Amino acid sequence: MIHRRLPIGLGRVPLGRRVLFGDLPQGALTVAGVAAALLLVLVLDAVLAGALERVTYYLRTSPADVFVSQGGVRTMHMSSSTLPTDSTSLAASVPDAAWAAPIAFASGALGSPSGRQLTYLIGYDTSSGRGGPRALVAGRPPGPGEAVLDELVADDLGLTIRAEATVLGTPLRVSGLTSGGTSITNTTVFVSLDQFAAMRGATVSYVLVGAVDGTSAAQLAAQVAAALPGATVQTRAQFVAAESSIVSSMSADLLALMNLIGLLIALAVVALGLLTSTLARLRDYAVLKAVGARTWELVGTVTSQVLWTVGLALVLATGLALVLARLVPALAPTVQLSVTPESVLTTGLGALAAGLIAALLPLLRLTRVDAATAFRERQ
């Protein structure tokens, strides 16, 4: 009688999944442990991404396609820019510019009897609205002696419309509230250009330029750069990238360090969990080899087990991270969590690589010793 040996992966249920969930409590515990480690990485990534989104919110939501600043100045954060007074008219005169608007910029503190907050002060032309807040959630644009605040910082400092706040040492009345301008590090306050001039002197810090329909930001930037040869001219995407870079390298350094530490811890937990899982089932793999399984089939079984574990854990961790992204801002409004596809992908690939290495290492023993011997040692 002739017996045909069937590949170990064939059957109604893949062997890797059967091995993982043959002991359901242990399999579930392995998946939960890996998910907890991946959740740590995803949340730290989300905090960093959320902080960068809040800090760059003004730039990302601006209607401008091109930003002009002083030569050598490429950011707003921790920067000082001063342009010649005719910069706005020169930028507006280029063929593909639909409009140009100046803004004045300074940094300082916003204060009330309830506390103080680091702030960016932006002066803009209230008649056109360009350079000002994206939208008002309450109140009206600022007039003389008035300012528009972000609703989060207003609530934190106990300020309401018509209340008085101290902006860079000047008492101003709150005329309106906006949103999206407060991060874990600073907020944004808007005043009219005339009010800014009364507080800090008449100045043009940046010029915002919009393109006519059909003109790309890069084309407009080239034209503006030719009209203003001594200035730094960037598209909105370039300005946002530069701002994100400097924020990441300065105020977000601690978050980046925490993120790296979290990733290393998570990878160690994933590796340890899958290594332990393979060692616990080494006797089963020895039996399979003793009855004729090839080494590559065992590797395929372990790889399948790792794929199931990491895949399920990543889905669970991503779901929990998305839930936290909604819950955390409700409890701490200045903290925003942004779960990005890039973060999920890199976290999953890192966990998969660490898990495969750790889970496959014990199989090396079965390739070097007699399978029956390995089986007897596991008795």
Short mmCIF file of C-alpha atoms in Angstrom, two decimals:
data_model
loop_
_atom_site.label_atom_id
_atom_site.label_comp_id
_atom_site.label_asym_id
_atom_site.label_seq_id
_atom_site.Cartn_x
_atom_site.Cartn_y
_atom_site.Cartn_z
CA MET A 1 0.00 0.00 0.00
CA ILE A 2 1.41 3.35 -1.04
CA HIS A 3 0.87 6.50 1.05
CA ARG A 4 1.22 9.92 -0.51
CA ARG A 5 2.59 12.64 1.77
CA LEU A 6 0.44 15.75 1.56
CA PRO A 7 1.90 19.25 2.02
CA ILE A 8 1.31 20.37 5.58
CA GLY A 9 -0.27 23.67 4.57
CA LEU A 10 -3.11 22.08 2.59
CA GLY A 11 -6.53 21.61 4.09
CA ARG A 12 -9.63 23.62 4.88
CA VAL A 13 -7.79 25.76 7.47
CA PRO A 14 -4.17 26.88 6.94
CA LEU A 15 -1.85 25.19 9.40
CA GLY A 16 -0.32 28.49 10.55
CA ARG A 17 -3.73 29.68 11.71
CA ARG A 18 -4.50 26.31 13.32
CA VAL A 19 -1.23 26.39 15.24
CA LEU A 20 -1.83 29.95 16.42
CA PHE A 21 -5.39 29.40 17.60
CA GLY A 22 -5.16 25.73 18.54
CA ASP A 23 -4.79 27.05 22.08
CA LEU A 24 -7.26 29.95 21.81
CA PRO A 25 -6.42 31.71 25.11
CA GLN A 26 -2.69 31.65 24.35
CA GLY A 27 -3.23 32.79 20.75
CA ALA A 28 -5.52 35.61 21.84
CA LEU A 29 -3.04 36.67 24.51
CA THR A 30 -0.23 36.79 21.93
CA VAL A 31 -2.31 38.93 19.58
CA ALA A 32 -3.37 41.24 22.43
CA GLY A 33 0.22 41.70 23.61
CA VAL A 34 1.45 42.56 20.13
CA ALA A 35 -1.53 44.91 19.62
CA ALA A 36 -0.74 46.77 22.84
CA ALA A 37 2.85 47.28 21.70
CA LEU A 38 1.75 48.52 18.27
CA LEU A 39 -0.85 50.81 19.84
CA LEU A 40 1.91 52.54 21.79
CA VAL A 41 3.77 53.32 18.57
CA LEU A 42 0.66 54.45 16.70
CA VAL A 43 -0.41 56.80 19.50
CA LEU A 44 3.03 58.40 19.81
CA ASP A 45 3.13 58.80 16.03
CA ALA A 46 -0.35 60.32 16.12
CA VAL A 47 0.60 62.84 18.82
CA LEU A 48 3.59 64.01 16.77
CA ALA A 49 1.60 64.17 13.52
CA GLY A 50 -1.24 65.98 15.27
CA ALA A 51 1.14 68.56 16.75
CA LEU A 52 2.63 69.26 13.33
CA GLU A 53 -0.83 69.60 11.79
CA ARG A 54 -1.89 72.14 14.40
CA VAL A 55 1.32 74.17 14.13
CA THR A 56 1.04 74.35 10.33
CA TYR A 57 -2.75 74.82 10.24
CA TYR A 58 -2.57 78.52 9.30
CA LEU A 59 -0.27 77.83 6.36
CA ARG A 60 -2.09 74.71 5.14
CA THR A 61 -5.50 76.41 5.11
CA SER A 62 -4.31 79.70 3.60
CA PRO A 63 -5.82 80.62 0.21
CA ALA A 64 -2.35 81.73 -0.93
CA ASP A 65 -0.46 79.62 -3.44
CA VAL A 66 2.88 81.38 -2.84
CA PHE A 67 4.49 82.91 0.24
CA VAL A 68 7.15 85.63 0.10
CA SER A 69 9.50 86.29 3.00
CA GLN A 70 12.77 88.03 3.72
CA GLY A 71 15.79 86.55 1.95
CA GLY A 72 17.01 83.48 3.84
CA VAL A 73 13.83 83.16 5.94
CA ARG A 74 11.83 80.03 5.13
CA THR A 75 9.56 79.63 8.16
CA MET A 76 7.36 81.51 10.59
CA HIS A 77 8.22 79.47 13.66
CA MET A 78 11.15 81.06 15.52
CA SER A 79 11.72 83.44 12.57
CA SER A 80 11.72 87.17 11.92
CA SER A 81 10.98 88.49 8.45
CA THR A 82 10.84 92.05 7.13
CA LEU A 83 10.12 92.95 3.49
CA PRO A 84 10.27 96.28 1.63
CA THR A 85 6.93 98.12 1.65
CA ASP A 86 6.57 97.81 -2.15
CA SER A 87 6.85 94.01 -2.07
CA THR A 88 3.07 93.55 -2.14
CA SER A 89 2.56 95.70 -5.23
CA LEU A 90 5.49 94.09 -7.04
CA ALA A 91 4.13 90.61 -6.32
CA ALA A 92 0.65 91.64 -7.45
CA SER A 93 2.04 92.95 -10.76
CA VAL A 94 3.35 89.61 -12.07
CA PRO A 95 1.28 88.23 -14.98
CA ASP A 96 -0.24 85.18 -13.24
CA ALA A 97 -0.92 86.72 -9.81
CA ALA A 98 -4.63 87.05 -9.05
CA TRP A 99 -3.99 88.95 -5.82
CA ALA A 100 -1.31 89.72 -3.23
CA ALA A 101 -1.84 90.52 0.45
CA PRO A 102 0.64 91.55 3.15
CA ILE A 103 0.67 90.25 6.71
CA ALA A 104 2.62 91.43 9.72
CA PHE A 105 3.96 88.81 12.10
CA ALA A 106 5.37 88.77 15.65
CA SER A 107 5.52 86.35 18.55
CA GLY A 108 4.93 86.98 22.22
CA ALA A 109 2.40 86.15 24.93
CA LEU A 110 -1.37 86.20 25.26
CA GLY A 111 -2.51 86.81 28.80
CA SER A 112 -5.60 87.00 30.99
CA PRO A 113 -6.22 86.82 34.75
CA SER A 114 -6.39 83.03 34.28
CA GLY A 115 -2.96 82.54 32.73
CA ARG A 116 -0.65 83.10 29.78
CA GLN A 117 0.00 81.38 26.47
CA LEU A 118 2.76 81.70 23.87
CA THR A 119 1.21 83.22 20.75
CA TYR A 120 1.83 84.21 17.16
CA LEU A 121 0.37 87.63 16.38
CA ILE A 122 -0.74 88.14 12.78
CA GLY A 123 -1.86 91.48 11.40
CA TYR A 124 -3.92 91.29 8.19
CA ASP A 125 -6.08 93.36 5.87
CA THR A 126 -9.55 92.90 7.36
CA SER A 127 -11.25 94.39 4.29
CA SER A 128 -10.17 91.49 2.05
CA GLY A 129 -9.80 88.90 4.80
CA ARG A 130 -6.74 87.41 3.08
CA GLY A 131 -4.07 86.47 5.57
CA GLY A 132 -6.58 86.32 8.39
CA PRO A 133 -8.30 83.37 10.06
CA ARG A 134 -9.75 80.67 7.85
CA ALA A 135 -13.22 81.26 9.31
CA LEU A 136 -14.85 82.69 12.41
CA VAL A 137 -16.89 80.43 14.65
CA ALA A 138 -18.29 83.41 16.56
CA GLY A 139 -18.13 87.21 16.53
CA ARG A 140 -16.66 89.41 13.80
CA PRO A 141 -13.27 90.46 12.35
CA PRO A 142 -11.10 92.67 14.56
CA GLY A 143 -11.35 96.45 14.52
CA PRO A 144 -9.27 99.09 16.36
CA GLY A 145 -8.32 97.83 19.82
CA GLU A 146 -9.66 94.34 19.07
CA ALA A 147 -8.37 90.83 18.37
CA VAL A 148 -9.62 87.46 17.18
CA LEU A 149 -8.59 84.48 19.35
CA ASP A 150 -8.72 80.74 18.87
CA GLU A 151 -11.69 79.26 20.72
CA LEU A 152 -9.56 76.68 22.56
CA VAL A 153 -7.17 79.19 24.11
CA ALA A 154 -10.07 81.54 24.85
CA ASP A 155 -11.80 78.81 26.79
CA ASP A 156 -8.56 77.85 28.55
CA LEU A 157 -7.89 81.46 29.61
CA GLY A 158 -11.49 82.19 30.52
CA LEU A 159 -11.98 84.72 27.71
CA THR A 160 -15.24 85.37 25.88
CA ILE A 161 -16.28 87.79 23.16
CA ARG A 162 -15.99 91.38 24.44
CA ALA A 163 -13.66 90.26 27.23
CA GLU A 164 -10.27 91.96 27.52
CA ALA A 165 -7.01 90.10 26.88
CA THR A 166 -3.42 91.24 26.97
CA VAL A 167 -1.71 90.60 23.63
CA LEU A 168 2.05 91.24 23.58
CA GLY A 169 1.57 93.66 26.45
CA THR A 170 -1.34 95.55 24.86
CA PRO A 171 -4.91 95.29 26.24
CA LEU A 172 -7.28 94.26 23.42
CA ARG A 173 -10.95 93.35 23.40
CA VAL A 174 -11.96 89.99 21.93
CA SER A 175 -14.12 90.61 18.82
CA GLY A 176 -14.34 87.06 17.50
CA LEU A 177 -13.28 83.45 17.81
CA THR A 178 -11.72 81.13 15.26
CA SER A 179 -10.59 77.48 15.38
CA GLY A 180 -7.63 75.25 14.52
CA GLY A 181 -4.94 77.71 15.62
CA THR A 182 -3.99 76.30 19.02
CA SER A 183 -1.47 73.51 19.53
CA ILE A 184 0.24 72.04 22.58
CA THR A 185 2.96 74.71 22.22
CA ASN A 186 1.29 77.95 21.09
CA THR A 187 -1.79 79.72 19.76
CA THR A 188 -2.53 82.35 17.07
CA VAL A 189 -4.08 85.80 17.54
CA PHE A 190 -5.28 87.98 14.65
CA VAL A 191 -5.50 91.79 14.57
CA SER A 192 -5.90 94.34 11.80
CA LEU A 193 -2.81 95.75 10.08
CA ASP A 194 -3.52 99.15 11.61
CA GLN A 195 -3.73 97.67 15.10
CA PHE A 196 -0.49 95.74 14.53
CA ALA A 197 1.20 98.98 13.41
CA ALA A 198 0.00 100.69 16.59
CA MET A 199 1.47 97.89 18.68
CA ARG A 200 4.71 97.02 16.86
CA GLY A 201 5.14 99.57 14.07
CA ALA A 202 4.11 99.40 10.42
CA THR A 203 5.82 96.46 8.73
CA VAL A 204 5.38 93.84 6.03
CA SER A 205 6.60 90.46 7.28
CA TYR A 206 5.27 88.16 4.56
CA VAL A 207 3.36 88.58 1.31
CA LEU A 208 0.73 86.02 0.33
CA VAL A 209 0.07 85.62 -3.39
CA GLY A 210 -2.79 83.82 -5.13
CA ALA A 211 -2.53 82.39 -8.65
CA VAL A 212 -4.97 82.95 -11.49
CA ASP A 213 -6.90 79.89 -12.61
CA GLY A 214 -4.78 77.49 -14.63
CA THR A 215 -1.46 78.63 -13.18
CA SER A 216 0.48 76.24 -10.96
CA ALA A 217 2.04 77.35 -7.70
CA ALA A 218 5.49 76.58 -9.09
CA GLN A 219 4.90 78.80 -12.15
CA LEU A 220 3.67 81.67 -9.98
CA ALA A 221 6.59 81.26 -7.58
CA ALA A 222 9.06 81.58 -10.46
CA GLN A 223 7.41 84.80 -11.65
CA VAL A 224 7.31 86.31 -8.14
CA ALA A 225 10.95 85.35 -7.53
CA ALA A 226 11.93 87.19 -10.72
CA ALA A 227 10.02 90.30 -9.57
CA LEU A 228 11.49 90.15 -6.04
CA PRO A 229 15.07 88.90 -6.54
CA GLY A 230 16.18 89.53 -2.96
CA ALA A 231 13.30 87.68 -1.30
CA THR A 232 12.63 84.04 -0.47
CA VAL A 233 9.69 82.77 -2.53
CA GLN A 234 8.07 79.43 -1.72
CA THR A 235 4.96 77.54 -2.71
CA ARG A 236 2.54 76.71 0.07
CA ALA A 237 3.72 73.08 0.05
CA GLN A 238 7.34 74.17 0.40
CA PHE A 239 6.50 76.58 3.22
CA VAL A 240 4.53 73.91 5.10
CA ALA A 241 7.38 71.41 4.67
CA ALA A 242 9.94 73.91 5.98
CA GLU A 243 7.72 74.78 8.95
CA SER A 244 7.14 71.11 9.77
CA SER A 245 10.86 70.43 9.58
CA ILE A 246 11.88 73.15 12.02
CA VAL A 247 9.08 72.29 14.45
CA SER A 248 10.12 68.62 14.33
CA SER A 249 13.76 69.51 15.00
CA MET A 250 12.95 71.87 17.88
CA SER A 251 9.73 71.77 19.88
CA ALA A 252 8.90 68.22 18.78
CA ASP A 253 12.29 66.72 19.66
CA LEU A 254 10.93 65.23 22.88
CA LEU A 255 7.99 63.67 21.05
CA ALA A 256 10.32 62.25 18.41
CA LEU A 257 12.54 60.73 21.13
CA MET A 258 9.52 59.24 22.87
CA ASN A 259 8.36 57.89 19.52
CA LEU A 260 11.71 56.17 18.90
CA ILE A 261 11.79 54.67 22.39
CA GLY A 262 8.22 53.46 21.98
CA LEU A 263 9.05 51.87 18.64
CA LEU A 264 12.05 50.01 20.08
CA ILE A 265 9.99 48.79 23.03
CA ALA A 266 7.19 47.67 20.74
CA LEU A 267 9.53 45.78 18.43
CA ALA A 268 11.12 44.08 21.44
CA VAL A 269 7.69 43.05 22.76
CA VAL A 270 6.64 41.76 19.33
CA ALA A 271 9.88 39.81 18.92
CA LEU A 272 9.70 38.34 22.44
CA GLY A 273 6.03 37.41 22.09
CA LEU A 274 6.47 35.60 18.79
CA LEU A 275 9.73 33.97 19.88
CA THR A 276 7.98 32.58 22.95
CA SER A 277 5.04 31.44 20.82
CA THR A 278 7.32 29.50 18.47
CA LEU A 279 9.32 27.94 21.32
CA ALA A 280 6.08 26.79 22.96
CA ARG A 281 5.16 24.95 19.77
CA LEU A 282 8.62 23.67 18.86
CA ARG A 283 7.62 20.13 19.79
CA ASP A 284 4.73 20.32 17.29
CA TYR A 285 7.11 21.44 14.55
CA ALA A 286 9.51 18.62 15.48
CA VAL A 287 6.67 16.12 15.10
CA LEU A 288 5.82 17.56 11.70
CA LYS A 289 9.42 17.24 10.58
CA ALA A 290 9.62 13.71 11.94
CA VAL A 291 6.65 12.67 9.80
CA GLY A 292 8.21 14.14 6.67
CA ALA A 293 7.62 17.88 6.56
CA ARG A 294 10.29 19.80 4.71
CA THR A 295 12.09 22.75 6.30
CA TRP A 296 10.56 25.26 3.89
CA GLU A 297 7.10 24.01 4.85
CA LEU A 298 7.84 24.61 8.52
CA VAL A 299 9.15 28.07 7.66
CA GLY A 300 5.93 28.71 5.74
CA THR A 301 3.84 27.60 8.72
CA VAL A 302 5.70 29.88 11.14
CA THR A 303 5.58 32.77 8.66
CA SER A 304 1.83 32.27 8.31
CA GLN A 305 1.51 32.33 12.09
CA VAL A 306 3.46 35.61 12.28
CA LEU A 307 1.40 37.15 9.48
CA TRP A 308 -1.85 36.26 11.24
CA THR A 309 -0.58 37.54 14.58
CA VAL A 310 0.80 40.85 13.31
CA GLY A 311 -2.12 41.38 10.92
CA LEU A 312 -4.78 40.89 13.58
CA ALA A 313 -2.79 42.91 16.12
CA LEU A 314 -2.32 45.79 13.65
CA VAL A 315 -6.04 45.90 12.85
CA LEU A 316 -6.88 45.91 16.56
CA ALA A 317 -4.25 48.56 17.39
CA THR A 318 -5.32 50.81 14.49
CA GLY A 319 -8.95 50.62 15.53
CA LEU A 320 -8.10 51.53 19.12
CA ALA A 321 -5.84 54.37 17.95
CA LEU A 322 -8.67 55.82 15.84
CA VAL A 323 -10.99 55.65 18.84
CA LEU A 324 -8.40 57.46 20.98
CA ALA A 325 -7.98 60.07 18.22
CA ARG A 326 -11.60 61.01 18.85
CA LEU A 327 -11.63 60.67 22.62
CA VAL A 328 -8.38 62.46 23.57
CA PRO A 329 -9.23 65.88 22.01
CA ALA A 330 -12.51 65.81 23.94
CA LEU A 331 -10.56 65.41 27.20
CA ALA A 332 -7.54 67.56 26.24
CA PRO A 333 -8.62 69.92 23.41
CA THR A 334 -5.12 71.23 22.65
CA VAL A 335 -3.85 67.68 22.00
CA GLN A 336 -4.67 66.36 18.56
CA LEU A 337 -4.03 62.78 17.46
CA SER A 338 -3.64 62.15 13.75
CA VAL A 339 -3.38 58.47 12.75
CA THR A 340 -1.81 58.43 9.29
CA PRO A 341 -1.66 55.57 6.74
CA GLU A 342 2.13 56.01 6.62
CA SER A 343 2.38 55.41 10.37
CA VAL A 344 0.21 52.28 10.18
CA LEU A 345 2.23 50.91 7.25
CA THR A 346 5.68 51.52 8.76
CA THR A 347 4.57 50.20 12.16
CA GLY A 348 3.16 47.06 10.58
CA LEU A 349 6.25 46.42 8.46
CA GLY A 350 8.56 46.95 11.44
CA ALA A 351 6.53 44.56 13.58
CA LEU A 352 6.43 42.00 10.78
CA ALA A 353 10.22 42.10 10.28
CA ALA A 354 10.94 41.81 14.01
CA GLY A 355 8.37 39.05 14.43
CA LEU A 356 9.66 36.96 11.51
CA ILE A 357 13.26 37.12 12.71
CA ALA A 358 12.33 36.17 16.27
CA ALA A 359 9.85 33.46 15.31
CA LEU A 360 12.08 31.74 12.75
CA LEU A 361 15.22 31.60 14.91
CA PRO A 362 14.08 28.52 16.92
CA LEU A 363 13.55 26.58 13.67
CA LEU A 364 17.30 26.68 13.06
CA ARG A 365 17.61 24.06 15.77
CA LEU A 366 15.41 21.64 13.86
CA THR A 367 17.58 21.99 10.76
CA ARG A 368 20.73 21.06 12.71
CA VAL A 369 19.55 18.14 14.83
CA ASP A 370 17.61 14.95 14.20
CA ALA A 371 13.89 15.69 14.44
CA ALA A 372 13.22 12.65 16.63
CA THR A 373 15.88 13.84 19.06
CA ALA A 374 14.34 17.30 19.19
CA PHE A 375 10.96 15.68 19.77
CA ARG A 376 12.26 13.56 22.70
CA GLU A 377 13.93 16.61 24.30
CA ARG A 378 10.58 18.41 24.35
CA GLN A 379 8.84 15.52 26.19
#
